Each structure stands twice: as C-alpha cells, then as structure tokens.
Amino acid sequence: MAAVPTVVDRVVNASDGRMLVAQEGGDSAGHPVLVHGGSPNSRLLYPPDVALAARQGIRLISYDRPGYGGSTRQAGRSVADCVQDVRAIAAALGIERLAIIGGSGGGPHALACGALLPDLVVAVAVLASVAPYGSPDLDYYDGMGELNIEDTRLLLEDPVAARAKCECDREEMLLADADSLMRFLRTLLSPVDTAVLTGELVEFVVASIRAGLAPGADGWWDDGLALVGSWGFDLDSIAVPVLLRHGRQDRFVPFAHGEWFARHIPAVEALLTDDDGHLTLTVRHLESINAWLLSHFP
C-alpha cells in the first residue's frame, strides 16, 4: 500500500482579524499553487493530487473559505473578497508569487485573484467554473442537473426557504457515505462522472464535505449568495494568463458556462472537450494543467 502523502495545516490571520486555516503538501521547495475548491468543500487536499504535486515540483496549498472548516465566517462576502485572504495566506507562508487553480464554485474565486492580484499571481487555471448569473448572452440553466437548478432558483426566489434547505442538506451531508452521496448527486452525475466517482475519490469527497460543513452551513450559504450576486471585479481586468477547461458532459455546471467564459476572458486559452464531465477534468488532466501553470513561473 502506498504511503499517504504528508500535509500540514497552517493557521493564518486575515487582514480583518478573522482566522483562516490552510493546508499544504507536495514539494515544500516547489512552485506554489493555491487551490480554490468547489462548493461545499474544505481545505483538505486529495492525496493523489498531493503526490502528483510532489512529483512535479509543486507546493500545493488549499484553505477553508470563510465559514467552512476552521476559518471564521465573513458574512456578506463577495467573490472578490477572497483576494485579501489569498494575500494573507501567501504572506504568512513566505510566498511572493503563486499560481491559482479554481474548480466549479472555486472558479470565480480563482478569476478574482487573476484580476485583482497581478503582482502575486502568475497564472490561473479555471476548471468547470460557474459563470456570472444574469449574463444576457448565457442560458444559465441549460444542461444543468435538476438539483442545482432547484437550489439556485430557490435561493433567488425564496431565501428563507433556501436557507432552511441548506441546513437540511448539511445535515444529510454530515451523515452521508459514498452510496448516499451518489444518490444525493444523481441528477448532476453524467455517466463519465459516475465512472470516476468511486473508491478513493468518493471517500475523499465525503470526508472533505464533512470537514467543511462541520461548524455549520454558513460557508455553503455564503458561497451560494456570492456566486449569484455581484462578483466584485470585471473579467476584462484580468491580465494574467488563464487556462480554461470545461467538459460537454458536465451537469453540475453546464458546458455553456465554459463557452461563455471563452468569449469573455481576455486572451484565454480555452480547452473545451466533448468527452469530459465535471469531475474528470482533474482525474484525467491535472498533470497537464499543473505543467501549464508551472510554465508561467519566471
């Protein structure tokens, strides 16, 4: 049996006094790459990703967004508010330049760093990211699985009911095992994603969600509000290199979102694939994504 890669938790003080908890692993002397996870999520790093980072010379870093895991809540936060937390983490870890990966609900947070931290960020990889709600040239729900359609519409139409559902869903997630998680996500899982969400990966997803939601539903709720609200930055202001990946088989975040970003992010390198889903992007392509990020370090 292969040894589990070593990871270390770091406690960081945010600029406004909140506490942030980060995790790092891989090559401690390597190029730093910070991960913005999806929603819900936590700072936990997937062991195979950590092992790959070590092989590729990457210092891999993640953190609990406010309200998740060990990080203090920041009520009313926007997507752009993450940049000060990323700057605080980089400063605390002695990092002067880093690359960013953001997937799903973490994608907009990665783009915010690309737009607002050009002195710190060398490049950004955005994977299966949700696009801005209300964009006039995007059918937001086309191709989206029923669970995410219902949750988004409820959030916009009846916030009180949406908050109550968020609390109930959290309780279900805290008790979930691999089988019940698959049932919960059934309308979001295309065949290609179902095929990879097995074994170590599904067990990790269960553990990561539990860790993130352990203190309460605030992080998940605040993520939802931030994603459908004003993000607090303009895509046109992104000057760093951006790699965009999205799969046509994605039911969590429809392919149209990736196509929308390909039209709106300046000088983006877009790889829109017919045979990928939401989860396969990292399962199949993380090594090449990492290599692309590493190529942009000075």
PDB file of N, CA and C in Angstrom, residues 226-290:
ATOM      1  N   ALA A 226     -22.751  34.576  -2.823  1.00  0.00           N
ATOM      2  CA  ALA A 226     -21.673  35.257  -3.542  1.00  0.00           C
ATOM      3  C   ALA A 226     -21.683  34.906  -5.030  1.00  0.00           C
ATOM      4  N   LEU A 227     -21.966  33.651  -5.350  1.00  0.00           N
ATOM      5  CA  LEU A 227     -21.895  33.215  -6.741  1.00  0.00           C
ATOM      6  C   LEU A 227     -23.009  33.803  -7.594  1.00  0.00           C
ATOM      7  N   VAL A 228     -24.205  34.025  -7.023  1.00  0.00           N
ATOM      8  CA  VAL A 228     -25.296  34.597  -7.821  1.00  0.00           C
ATOM      9  C   VAL A 228     -25.361  36.120  -7.704  1.00  0.00           C
ATOM     10  N   GLY A 229     -24.562  36.698  -6.817  1.00  0.00           N
ATOM     11  CA  GLY A 229     -24.512  38.145  -6.652  1.00  0.00           C
ATOM     12  C   GLY A 229     -23.431  38.769  -7.515  1.00  0.00           C
ATOM     13  N   SER A 230     -23.184  40.051  -7.274  1.00  0.00           N
ATOM     14  CA  SER A 230     -22.095  40.735  -7.970  1.00  0.00           C
ATOM     15  C   SER A 230     -20.761  40.183  -7.487  1.00  0.00           C
ATOM     16  N   TRP A 231     -19.908  39.799  -8.425  1.00  0.00           N
ATOM     17  CA  TRP A 231     -18.637  39.185  -8.044  1.00  0.00           C
ATOM     18  C   TRP A 231     -17.622  40.195  -7.525  1.00  0.00           C
ATOM     19  N   GLY A 232     -17.770  41.456  -7.857  1.00  0.00           N
ATOM     20  CA  GLY A 232     -16.874  42.472  -7.320  1.00  0.00           C
ATOM     21  C   GLY A 232     -15.629  42.721  -8.146  1.00  0.00           C
ATOM     22  N   PHE A 233     -15.585  42.228  -9.381  1.00  0.00           N
ATOM     23  CA  PHE A 233     -14.458  42.504 -10.281  1.00  0.00           C
ATOM     24  C   PHE A 233     -14.946  42.291 -11.710  1.00  0.00           C
ATOM     25  N   ASP A 234     -14.189  42.810 -12.655  1.00  0.00           N
ATOM     26  CA  ASP A 234     -14.526  42.675 -14.067  1.00  0.00           C
ATOM     27  C   ASP A 234     -13.582  41.684 -14.737  1.00  0.00           C
ATOM     28  N   LEU A 235     -14.140  40.784 -15.511  1.00  0.00           N
ATOM     29  CA  LEU A 235     -13.301  39.836 -16.241  1.00  0.00           C
ATOM     30  C   LEU A 235     -12.347  40.553 -17.185  1.00  0.00           C
ATOM     31  N   ASP A 236     -12.763  41.694 -17.702  1.00  0.00           N
ATOM     32  CA  ASP A 236     -11.912  42.447 -18.628  1.00  0.00           C
ATOM     33  C   ASP A 236     -10.608  42.900 -17.995  1.00  0.00           C
ATOM     34  N   SER A 237     -10.570  42.932 -16.668  1.00  0.00           N
ATOM     35  CA  SER A 237      -9.365  43.415 -15.984  1.00  0.00           C
ATOM     36  C   SER A 237      -8.326  42.322 -15.775  1.00  0.00           C
ATOM     37  N   ILE A 238      -8.622  41.102 -16.171  1.00  0.00           N
ATOM     38  CA  ILE A 238      -7.663  40.006 -15.997  1.00  0.00           C
ATOM     39  C   ILE A 238      -6.547  40.150 -17.019  1.00  0.00           C
ATOM     40  N   ALA A 239      -5.325  40.285 -16.514  1.00  0.00           N
ATOM     41  CA  ALA A 239      -4.173  40.455 -17.393  1.00  0.00           C
ATOM     42  C   ALA A 239      -3.213  39.278 -17.335  1.00  0.00           C
ATOM     43  N   VAL A 240      -3.401  38.365 -16.386  1.00  0.00           N
ATOM     44  CA  VAL A 240      -2.520  37.204 -16.278  1.00  0.00           C
ATOM     45  C   VAL A 240      -3.019  36.098 -17.201  1.00  0.00           C
ATOM     46  N   PRO A 241      -2.162  35.156 -17.575  1.00  0.00           N
ATOM     47  CA  PRO A 241      -2.608  34.052 -18.429  1.00  0.00           C
ATOM     48  C   PRO A 241      -3.678  33.203 -17.739  1.00  0.00           C
ATOM     49  N   VAL A 242      -4.696  32.789 -18.485  1.00  0.00           N
ATOM     50  CA  VAL A 242      -5.782  31.966 -17.959  1.00  0.00           C
ATOM     51  C   VAL A 242      -5.967  30.736 -18.848  1.00  0.00           C
ATOM     52  N   LEU A 243      -5.944  29.570 -18.221  1.00  0.00           N
ATOM     53  CA  LEU A 243      -6.298  28.313 -18.880  1.00  0.00           C
ATOM     54  C   LEU A 243      -7.717  27.960 -18.462  1.00  0.00           C
ATOM     55  N   LEU A 244      -8.588  27.776 -19.435  1.00  0.00           N
ATOM     56  CA  LEU A 244      -9.985  27.423 -19.181  1.00  0.00           C
ATOM     57  C   LEU A 244     -10.227  26.007 -19.678  1.00  0.00           C
ATOM     58  N   ARG A 245     -10.769  25.146 -18.790  1.00  0.00           N
ATOM     59  CA  ARG A 245     -11.172  23.805 -19.204  1.00  0.00           C
ATOM     60  C   ARG A 245     -12.622  23.575 -18.785  1.00  0.00           C
ATOM     61  N   HIS A 246     -13.403  22.992 -19.703  1.00  0.00           N
ATOM     62  CA  HIS A 246     -14.792  22.645 -19.398  1.00  0.00           C
ATOM     63  C   HIS A 246     -15.184  21.470 -20.286  1.00  0.00           C
ATOM     64  N   GLY A 247     -16.005  20.573 -19.739  1.00  0.00           N
ATOM     65  CA  GLY A 247     -16.422  19.390 -20.471  1.00  0.00           C
ATOM     66  C   GLY A 247     -17.896  19.431 -20.840  1.00  0.00           C
ATOM     67  N   ARG A 248     -18.214  18.951 -22.023  1.00  0.00           N
ATOM     68  CA  ARG A 248     -19.599  18.971 -22.513  1.00  0.00           C
ATOM     69  C   ARG A 248     -20.513  18.059 -21.704  1.00  0.00           C
ATOM     70  N   GLN A 249     -19.944  17.060 -20.998  1.00  0.00           N
ATOM     71  CA  GLN A 249     -20.750  16.113 -20.220  1.00  0.00           C
ATOM     72  C   GLN A 249     -21.023  16.605 -18.796  1.00  0.00           C
ATOM     73  N   ASP A 250     -20.730  17.853 -18.507  1.00  0.00           N
ATOM     74  CA  ASP A 250     -20.883  18.424 -17.157  1.00  0.00           C
ATOM     75  C   ASP A 250     -22.346  18.779 -16.900  1.00  0.00           C
ATOM     76  N   ARG A 251     -22.925  18.184 -15.833  1.00  0.00           N
ATOM     77  CA  ARG A 251     -24.278  18.537 -15.423  1.00  0.00           C
ATOM     78  C   ARG A 251     -24.290  19.382 -14.147  1.00  0.00           C
ATOM     79  N   PHE A 252     -23.163  19.455 -13.453  1.00  0.00           N
ATOM     80  CA  PHE A 252     -23.055  20.351 -12.302  1.00  0.00           C
ATOM     81  C   PHE A 252     -23.063  21.797 -12.794  1.00  0.00           C
ATOM     82  N   VAL A 253     -22.148  22.110 -13.695  1.00  0.00           N
ATOM     83  CA  VAL A 253     -22.031  23.436 -14.319  1.00  0.00           C
ATOM     84  C   VAL A 253     -22.037  23.218 -15.830  1.00  0.00           C
ATOM     85  N   PRO A 254     -23.099  23.607 -16.513  1.00  0.00           N
ATOM     86  CA  PRO A 254     -23.244  23.254 -17.925  1.00  0.00           C
ATOM     87  C   PRO A 254     -22.120  23.788 -18.815  1.00  0.00           C
ATOM     88  N   PHE A 255     -21.945  23.100 -19.937  1.00  0.00           N
ATOM     89  CA  PHE A 255     -20.917  23.427 -20.917  1.00  0.00           C
ATOM     90  C   PHE A 255     -21.050  24.860 -21.416  1.00  0.00           C
ATOM     91  N   ALA A 256     -22.286  25.370 -21.461  1.00  0.00           N
ATOM     92  CA  ALA A 256     -22.499  26.749 -21.933  1.00  0.00           C
ATOM     93  C   ALA A 256     -21.755  27.765 -21.082  1.00  0.00           C
ATOM     94  N   HIS A 257     -21.533  27.447 -19.805  1.00  0.00           N
ATOM     95  CA  HIS A 257     -20.777  28.357 -18.937  1.00  0.00           C
ATOM     96  C   HIS A 257     -19.330  28.456 -19.418  1.00  0.00           C
ATOM     97  N   GLY A 258     -18.736  27.318 -19.779  1.00  0.00           N
ATOM     98  CA  GLY A 258     -17.383  27.343 -20.310  1.00  0.00           C
ATOM     99  C   GLY A 258     -17.300  28.097 -21.621  1.00  0.00           C
ATOM    100  N   GLU A 259     -18.291  27.890 -22.483  1.00  0.00           N
ATOM    101  CA  GLU A 259     -18.315  28.617 -23.754  1.00  0.00           C
ATOM    102  C   GLU A 259     -18.445  30.123 -23.509  1.00  0.00           C
ATOM    103  N   TRP A 260     -19.224  30.507 -22.496  1.00  0.00           N
ATOM    104  CA  TRP A 260     -19.386  31.923 -22.167  1.00  0.00           C
ATOM    105  C   TRP A 260     -18.049  32.520 -21.727  1.00  0.00           C
ATOM    106  N   PHE A 261     -17.340  31.814 -20.845  1.00  0.00           N
ATOM    107  CA  PHE A 261     -16.034  32.319 -20.407  1.00  0.00           C
ATOM    108  C   PHE A 261     -15.062  32.430 -21.573  1.00  0.00           C
ATOM    109  N   ALA A 262     -15.112  31.472 -22.492  1.00  0.00           N
ATOM    110  CA  ALA A 262     -14.197  31.505 -23.642  1.00  0.00           C
ATOM    111  C   ALA A 262     -14.403  32.766 -24.471  1.00  0.00           C
ATOM    112  N   ARG A 263     -15.619  33.310 -24.450  1.00  0.00           N
ATOM    113  CA  ARG A 263     -15.907  34.549 -25.189  1.00  0.00           C
ATOM    114  C   ARG A 263     -15.551  35.799 -24.395  1.00  0.00           C
ATOM    115  N   HIS A 264     -15.426  35.694 -23.078  1.00  0.00           N
ATOM    116  CA  HIS A 264     -15.364  36.905 -22.247  1.00  0.00           C
ATOM    117  C   HIS A 264     -14.074  37.096 -21.445  1.00  0.00           C
ATOM    118  N   ILE A 265     -13.243  36.080 -21.299  1.00  0.00           N
ATOM    119  CA  ILE A 265     -11.978  36.261 -20.591  1.00  0.00           C
ATOM    120  C   ILE A 265     -10.917  36.673 -21.604  1.00  0.00           C
ATOM    121  N   PRO A 266     -10.236  37.800 -21.386  1.00  0.00           N
ATOM    122  CA  PRO A 266      -9.235  38.259 -22.355  1.00  0.00           C
ATOM    123  C   PRO A 266      -8.122  37.233 -22.550  1.00  0.00           C
ATOM    124  N   ALA A 267      -7.790  36.975 -23.811  1.00  0.00           N
ATOM    125  CA  ALA A 267      -6.646  36.135 -24.183  1.00  0.00           C
ATOM    126  C   ALA A 267      -6.635  34.781 -23.471  1.00  0.00           C
ATOM    127  N   VAL A 268      -7.827  34.226 -23.225  1.00  0.00           N
ATOM    128  CA  VAL A 268      -7.908  32.946 -22.539  1.00  0.00           C
ATOM    129  C   VAL A 268      -7.469  31.811 -23.458  1.00  0.00           C
ATOM    130  N   GLU A 269      -6.840  30.800 -22.887  1.00  0.00           N
ATOM    131  CA  GLU A 269      -6.544  29.560 -23.605  1.00  0.00           C
ATOM    132  C   GLU A 269      -7.626  28.557 -23.215  1.00  0.00           C
ATOM    133  N   ALA A 270      -8.582  28.321 -24.103  1.00  0.00           N
ATOM    134  CA  ALA A 270      -9.758  27.518 -23.791  1.00  0.00           C
ATOM    135  C   ALA A 270      -9.633  26.121 -24.381  1.00  0.00           C
ATOM    136  N   LEU A 271      -9.792  25.130 -23.514  1.00  0.00           N
ATOM    137  CA  LEU A 271      -9.823  23.728 -23.921  1.00  0.00           C
ATOM    138  C   LEU A 271     -11.190  23.181 -23.529  1.00  0.00           C
ATOM    139  N   LEU A 272     -12.112  23.190 -24.473  1.00  0.00           N
ATOM    140  CA  LEU A 272     -13.485  22.754 -24.241  1.00  0.00           C
ATOM    141  C   LEU A 272     -13.640  21.381 -24.898  1.00  0.00           C
ATOM    142  N   THR A 273     -13.832  20.361 -24.084  1.00  0.00           N
ATOM    143  CA  THR A 273     -13.760  18.989 -24.571  1.00  0.00           C
ATOM    144  C   THR A 273     -15.135  18.323 -24.567  1.00  0.00           C
ATOM    145  N   ASP A 274     -15.366  17.474 -25.554  1.00  0.00           N
ATOM    146  CA  ASP A 274     -16.657  16.813 -25.698  1.00  0.00           C
ATOM    147  C   ASP A 274     -16.833  15.651 -24.738  1.00  0.00           C
ATOM    148  N   ASP A 275     -15.744  15.014 -24.310  1.00  0.00           N
ATOM    149  CA  ASP A 275     -15.859  13.763 -23.566  1.00  0.00           C
ATOM    150  C   ASP A 275     -15.618  13.910 -22.070  1.00  0.00           C
ATOM    151  N   ASP A 276     -15.428  15.125 -21.578  1.00  0.00           N
ATOM    152  CA  ASP A 276     -15.219  15.334 -20.145  1.00  0.00           C
ATOM    153  C   ASP A 276     -16.494  15.785 -19.462  1.00  0.00           C
ATOM    154  N   GLY A 277     -16.558  15.500 -18.142  1.00  0.00           N
ATOM    155  CA  GLY A 277     -17.626  15.997 -17.305  1.00  0.00           C
ATOM    156  C   GLY A 277     -17.093  17.004 -16.315  1.00  0.00           C
ATOM    157  N   HIS A 278     -17.679  17.009 -15.122  1.00  0.00           N
ATOM    158  CA  HIS A 278     -17.286  17.940 -14.077  1.00  0.00           C
ATOM    159  C   HIS A 278     -16.058  17.432 -13.324  1.00  0.00           C
ATOM    160  N   LEU A 279     -16.061  16.159 -13.002  1.00  0.00           N
ATOM    161  CA  LEU A 279     -15.014  15.574 -12.162  1.00  0.00           C
ATOM    162  C   LEU A 279     -13.829  15.051 -12.959  1.00  0.00           C
ATOM    163  N   THR A 280     -14.055  14.729 -14.218  1.00  0.00           N
ATOM    164  CA  THR A 280     -12.973  14.121 -14.996  1.00  0.00           C
ATOM    165  C   THR A 280     -11.852  15.098 -15.329  1.00  0.00           C
ATOM    166  N   LEU A 281     -12.123  16.398 -15.217  1.00  0.00           N
ATOM    167  CA  LEU A 281     -11.104  17.373 -15.613  1.00  0.00           C
ATOM    168  C   LEU A 281      -9.830  17.212 -14.805  1.00  0.00           C
ATOM    169  N   THR A 282      -9.962  17.016 -13.485  1.00  0.00           N
ATOM    170  CA  THR A 282      -8.759  16.800 -12.685  1.00  0.00           C
ATOM    171  C   THR A 282      -8.317  15.343 -12.704  1.00  0.00           C
ATOM    172  N   VAL A 283      -9.273  14.418 -12.719  1.00  0.00           N
ATOM    173  CA  VAL A 283      -8.903  13.000 -12.735  1.00  0.00           C
ATOM    174  C   VAL A 283      -8.051  12.680 -13.963  1.00  0.00           C
ATOM    175  N   ARG A 284      -8.428  13.246 -15.108  1.00  0.00           N
ATOM    176  CA  ARG A 284      -7.734  12.928 -16.361  1.00  0.00           C
ATOM    177  C   ARG A 284      -6.621  13.904 -16.722  1.00  0.00           C
ATOM    178  N   HIS A 285      -6.741  15.160 -16.318  1.00  0.00           N
ATOM    179  CA  HIS A 285      -5.901  16.196 -16.929  1.00  0.00           C
ATOM    180  C   HIS A 285      -5.063  17.016 -15.950  1.00  0.00           C
ATOM    181  N   LEU A 286      -5.061  16.668 -14.656  1.00  0.00           N
ATOM    182  CA  LEU A 286      -4.387  17.541 -13.694  1.00  0.00           C
ATOM    183  C   LEU A 286      -2.897  17.672 -13.977  1.00  0.00           C
ATOM    184  N   GLU A 287      -2.255  16.610 -14.427  1.00  0.00           N
ATOM    185  CA  GLU A 287      -0.814  16.700 -14.692  1.00  0.00           C
ATOM    186  C   GLU A 287      -0.518  17.755 -15.755  1.00  0.00           C
ATOM    187  N   SER A 288      -1.304  17.773 -16.822  1.00  0.00           N
ATOM    188  CA  SER A 288      -1.061  18.770 -17.873  1.00  0.00           C
ATOM    189  C   SER A 288      -1.466  20.171 -17.420  1.00  0.00           C
ATOM    190  N   ILE A 289      -2.500  20.270 -16.591  1.00  0.00           N
ATOM    191  CA  ILE A 289      -2.891  21.571 -16.033  1.00  0.00           C
ATOM    192  C   ILE A 289      -1.767  22.118 -15.158  1.00  0.00           C
ATOM    193  N   ASN A 290      -1.221  21.259 -14.300  1.00  0.00           N
ATOM    194  CA  ASN A 290      -0.083  21.676 -13.466  1.00  0.00           C
ATOM    195  C   ASN A 290       1.099  22.123 -14.323  1.00  0.00           C
TER     196      ASN A 290
END
